[in-house]
Amino acid sequence: MIRRFALPLARPLETARGAIDERRGFVFARNSGVGEATPLPGWTESLDECERALEVADEAADWNAALSACEDAPAARHAVSLAKLDSEARDADASLARYLADDPAGSVPVNATVGDGSPEQTADEARAAAERGFETVKVKVGARSVEADVERLRAVWDATDVTLRTDANGAWTREQATDAFDAFADLGVEYVEQPLPAPDLAGHAELRGGDVGLALDESLTEHALADALGAADYVILKPMALGGVDRALTAAREARDVGVDPVVTTTVDAVVARTAAVHLAAAIPDVSACGIATADRLADDLAPDPAPVVSGRIRVPDAPGHGVDPAEVDADA
Ligand SMILES: [Mg+2]
């Protein structure tokens, strides 16, 4: 069964294709399992392509045929594969995390995200996150000069003792990135996410391996994972863009095998996909702080949140499956 939804965002979300003010997608249910497809321009197929793939999957005779129908539609595949895993985990009376891994974590650390702003605003927001218990804060950079961003990061460094990460969303030239990495090293920045445009793997490879780590995000939309792993210290894994929690877990294990640290992040999804990402993070041993504290980006949601952020961590629901009650999912919104 497929149900559509449209959820208003608490504030507009900047995407590669412009700002959006709502998240539209589909709930996919089969057997006892529930999945979610929330396409995002620039990262997945379009909403229409997603719906067409889900319609074929909905008519499919079995799970394998349903998954095959979504081969070119990662968000649709995310929904179908999650419904399958959720159904199997419920049948096994296991949480999704326990179904995915022998010894999953009971809770996972998450980062707060601070957008562009003056040094004072940036420090105020980071301080507020630290007071709420976040130990890791990701600051968006690249909207102003490198010097101005360094000033912002220094203001946070002076105001808090959080672990700092930054995300440039591909905004810099190689020269700007080199300057930023040099300056950020003095501020203990853990990593810079996507300093250079997505295609430039060679440029990223030159930046990796220093005091400041190098994380790839947008590059994963343009390059095979194996190639990206050769140019990064960290990889940002978005289950919706990768085609499912199962594929994201495989990617995380491949990354770990070559010494690259995986970071699970949502694409500002609704509660079903977001909670599945919590289980995925718990299935990765000693996972780094993840970018899954995104519930507050939505002004409304499909169901009550079984995995809220408390003091910078999310406790993994231990109910069978992902833990979002199918009876409470209010699609057709
Ligand atoms: Mg990013």
CSV table of N, CA, C and O in Angstrom, one decimal, residues 97 104-112 132-135 264-266 271 273-283 287-296 305-318 322:
chain,number,residue,atom,x,y,z
A,97,ALA,N,17.7,-2.5,14.8
A,97,ALA,CA,19.2,-2.5,15.1
A,97,ALA,C,19.7,-3.9,15.4
A,97,ALA,O,20.7,-4.3,14.9
A,104,PRO,N,24.2,-4.2,18.8
A,104,PRO,CA,24.0,-2.8,18.5
A,104,PRO,C,24.1,-1.9,19.7
A,104,PRO,O,23.9,-2.4,20.8
A,105,ALA,N,24.5,-0.7,19.5
A,105,ALA,CA,24.6,0.3,20.6
A,105,ALA,C,23.1,0.5,21.1
A,105,ALA,O,22.2,0.5,20.4
A,106,GLY,N,23.1,0.9,22.4
A,106,GLY,CA,21.8,1.2,23.0
A,106,GLY,C,21.4,2.7,22.7
A,106,GLY,O,20.2,3.0,22.8
A,107,SER,N,22.4,3.5,22.4
A,107,SER,CA,22.1,4.9,22.0
A,107,SER,C,23.2,5.4,21.1
A,107,SER,O,24.3,4.7,21.1
A,108,VAL,N,23.0,6.4,20.4
A,108,VAL,CA,24.0,6.9,19.4
A,108,VAL,C,24.2,8.4,19.6
A,108,VAL,O,23.2,9.1,19.9
A,109,PRO,N,25.4,8.9,19.5
A,109,PRO,CA,25.6,10.3,19.6
A,109,PRO,C,25.2,11.0,18.3
A,109,PRO,O,25.3,10.5,17.2
A,110,VAL,N,24.7,12.2,18.5
A,110,VAL,CA,24.3,13.0,17.3
A,110,VAL,C,24.8,14.4,17.4
A,110,VAL,O,25.2,14.9,18.5
A,111,ASN,N,25.0,15.1,16.2
A,111,ASN,CA,25.5,16.4,16.2
A,111,ASN,C,24.4,17.4,16.0
A,111,ASN,O,23.3,17.1,15.4
A,112,ALA,N,24.6,18.6,16.6
A,112,ALA,CA,23.7,19.8,16.3
A,112,ALA,C,24.3,20.5,15.0
A,112,ALA,O,25.5,20.3,14.7
A,132,ARG,N,22.2,22.2,25.6
A,132,ARG,CA,21.2,21.1,25.5
A,132,ARG,C,21.9,19.8,25.6
A,132,ARG,O,21.2,18.7,25.5
A,133,GLY,N,23.2,19.7,25.6
A,133,GLY,CA,23.9,18.4,25.8
A,133,GLY,C,24.6,17.9,24.6
A,133,GLY,O,25.2,16.9,24.6
A,134,PHE,N,24.6,18.7,23.5
A,134,PHE,CA,25.3,18.2,22.3
A,134,PHE,C,26.8,18.4,22.5
A,134,PHE,O,27.3,19.4,23.0
A,135,GLU,N,27.6,17.3,22.2
A,135,GLU,CA,29.0,17.4,22.4
A,135,GLU,C,29.7,17.6,21.0
A,135,GLU,O,30.9,17.9,21.0
A,264,VAL,N,26.3,8.6,9.6
A,264,VAL,CA,25.0,8.5,9.1
A,264,VAL,C,24.3,9.8,9.2
A,264,VAL,O,24.3,10.5,10.3
A,265,THR,N,23.6,10.2,8.1
A,265,THR,CA,22.9,11.5,8.1
A,265,THR,C,21.6,11.4,7.4
A,265,THR,O,21.5,10.5,6.5
A,266,THR,N,20.6,12.1,7.8
A,266,THR,CA,19.3,12.0,7.1
A,266,THR,C,19.3,13.1,6.0
A,266,THR,O,20.2,14.0,5.9
A,271,VAL,N,9.5,10.7,10.2
A,271,VAL,CA,9.9,9.9,11.3
A,271,VAL,C,10.2,8.4,11.0
A,271,VAL,O,11.1,7.8,11.7
A,273,ALA,N,11.8,7.1,8.2
A,273,ALA,CA,13.1,7.0,7.7
A,273,ALA,C,14.2,7.5,8.7
A,273,ALA,O,15.3,7.0,8.9
A,274,ARG,N,13.8,8.5,9.5
A,274,ARG,CA,14.7,9.1,10.5
A,274,ARG,C,15.0,8.1,11.6
A,274,ARG,O,16.1,7.9,12.0
A,275,THR,N,13.9,7.4,12.0
A,275,THR,CA,14.1,6.4,13.1
A,275,THR,C,14.9,5.2,12.5
A,275,THR,O,15.8,4.6,13.2
A,276,ALA,N,14.7,4.8,11.3
A,276,ALA,CA,15.5,3.7,10.7
A,276,ALA,C,17.0,4.1,10.6
A,276,ALA,O,17.8,3.3,10.9
A,277,ALA,N,17.2,5.4,10.4
A,277,ALA,CA,18.6,5.9,10.4
A,277,ALA,C,19.3,5.7,11.8
A,277,ALA,O,20.5,5.5,11.9
A,278,VAL,N,18.5,5.9,12.8
A,278,VAL,CA,18.9,5.7,14.2
A,278,VAL,C,19.4,4.2,14.4
A,278,VAL,O,20.5,4.0,15.0
A,279,HIS,N,18.6,3.3,13.9
A,279,HIS,CA,18.9,1.9,14.0
A,279,HIS,C,20.2,1.6,13.2
A,279,HIS,O,21.0,0.8,13.7
A,280,LEU,N,20.2,2.2,12.1
A,280,LEU,CA,21.4,2.0,11.2
A,280,LEU,C,22.7,2.4,12.0
A,280,LEU,O,23.7,1.7,12.0
A,281,ALA,N,22.6,3.6,12.5
A,281,ALA,CA,23.8,4.2,13.3
A,281,ALA,C,24.2,3.3,14.4
A,281,ALA,O,25.3,3.0,14.7
A,282,ALA,N,23.1,2.7,15.1
A,282,ALA,CA,23.4,1.8,16.2
A,282,ALA,C,24.1,0.5,15.8
A,282,ALA,O,24.7,-0.2,16.6
A,283,ALA,N,23.9,0.1,14.5
A,283,ALA,CA,24.4,-1.1,14.0
A,283,ALA,C,25.9,-0.9,13.6
A,283,ALA,O,26.6,-1.9,13.2
A,287,VAL,N,30.0,4.3,16.4
A,287,VAL,CA,29.8,5.3,15.4
A,287,VAL,C,30.1,6.7,15.8
A,287,VAL,O,29.8,7.1,17.0
A,288,SER,N,30.6,7.5,14.9
A,288,SER,CA,30.8,8.9,15.2
A,288,SER,C,29.5,9.6,15.4
A,288,SER,O,28.4,9.1,14.9
A,289,ALA,N,29.5,10.8,15.9
A,289,ALA,CA,28.2,11.6,16.1
A,289,ALA,C,27.6,11.7,14.7
A,289,ALA,O,28.2,12.1,13.7
A,290,CYS,N,26.3,11.4,14.6
A,290,CYS,CA,25.6,11.3,13.3
A,290,CYS,C,24.7,12.5,13.1
A,290,CYS,O,24.3,13.2,14.1
A,291,GLY,N,24.4,12.8,11.9
A,291,GLY,CA,23.5,14.0,11.5
A,291,GLY,C,22.1,13.6,11.4
A,291,GLY,O,21.4,13.7,10.3
A,292,ILE,N,21.6,13.0,12.5
A,292,ILE,CA,20.2,12.4,12.4
A,292,ILE,C,19.3,13.2,13.4
A,292,ILE,O,18.2,12.7,13.6
A,293,ALA,N,19.8,14.2,14.0
A,293,ALA,CA,19.0,15.0,14.9
A,293,ALA,C,18.2,16.1,14.1
A,293,ALA,O,18.4,17.3,14.3
A,294,THR,N,17.4,15.6,13.2
A,294,THR,CA,16.8,16.5,12.2
A,294,THR,C,15.2,16.6,12.4
A,294,THR,O,14.6,17.2,11.6
A,295,ALA,N,14.7,16.0,13.5
A,295,ALA,CA,13.2,16.1,13.7
A,295,ALA,C,12.8,17.5,13.8
A,295,ALA,O,11.7,17.8,13.3
A,296,ASP,N,13.6,18.4,14.4
A,296,ASP,CA,13.1,19.8,14.6
A,296,ASP,C,13.1,20.6,13.3
A,296,ASP,O,12.7,21.7,13.3
A,305,ASP,N,7.4,10.6,17.7
A,305,ASP,CA,8.8,10.3,17.5
A,305,ASP,C,9.2,9.3,18.6
A,305,ASP,O,9.3,9.7,19.8
A,306,PRO,N,9.5,8.0,18.2
A,306,PRO,CA,10.0,7.1,19.2
A,306,PRO,C,11.4,7.2,19.6
A,306,PRO,O,11.9,6.5,20.5
A,307,ALA,N,12.1,8.2,19.0
A,307,ALA,CA,13.6,8.3,19.2
A,307,ALA,C,14.0,9.8,19.3
A,307,ALA,O,14.8,10.2,18.4
A,308,PRO,N,13.5,10.5,20.3
A,308,PRO,CA,13.9,11.9,20.4
A,308,PRO,C,15.3,12.1,20.9
A,308,PRO,O,15.9,11.2,21.5
A,309,VAL,N,15.9,13.2,20.6
A,309,VAL,CA,17.2,13.6,21.1
A,309,VAL,C,17.1,14.0,22.5
A,309,VAL,O,16.3,14.8,22.9
A,310,VAL,N,18.0,13.4,23.3
A,310,VAL,CA,18.1,13.8,24.7
A,310,VAL,C,19.6,13.9,25.1
A,310,VAL,O,20.4,13.0,24.9
A,311,SER,N,19.9,15.2,25.4
A,311,SER,CA,21.3,15.5,25.8
A,311,SER,C,22.3,15.0,24.7
A,311,SER,O,23.3,14.4,25.1
A,312,GLY,N,22.1,15.3,23.5
A,312,GLY,CA,23.0,15.0,22.4
A,312,GLY,C,23.1,13.6,22.0
A,312,GLY,O,24.0,13.2,21.3
A,313,ARG,N,22.2,12.7,22.5
A,313,ARG,CA,22.2,11.3,22.1
A,313,ARG,C,20.7,10.9,21.7
A,313,ARG,O,19.8,11.6,22.2
A,314,ILE,N,20.6,9.9,21.0
A,314,ILE,CA,19.3,9.3,20.7
A,314,ILE,C,19.3,7.8,21.2
A,314,ILE,O,20.2,7.1,20.8
A,315,ARG,N,18.4,7.5,22.1
A,315,ARG,CA,18.2,6.1,22.5
A,315,ARG,C,17.5,5.3,21.4
A,315,ARG,O,16.6,5.8,20.8
A,316,VAL,N,18.1,4.1,21.2
A,316,VAL,CA,17.5,3.3,20.1
A,316,VAL,C,16.3,2.6,20.6
A,316,VAL,O,16.3,1.9,21.6
A,317,PRO,N,15.1,2.8,19.9
A,317,PRO,CA,13.9,2.1,20.3
A,317,PRO,C,14.1,0.6,20.4
A,317,PRO,O,14.8,0.0,19.5
A,318,ASP,N,13.6,-0.1,21.4
A,318,ASP,CA,13.8,-1.5,21.5
A,318,ASP,C,12.6,-2.3,21.1
A,318,ASP,O,12.6,-3.5,21.2
A,322,HIS,N,11.4,-0.9,13.4
A,322,HIS,CA,12.0,0.4,13.6
A,322,HIS,C,11.3,1.1,14.8
A,322,HIS,O,11.9,2.0,15.3
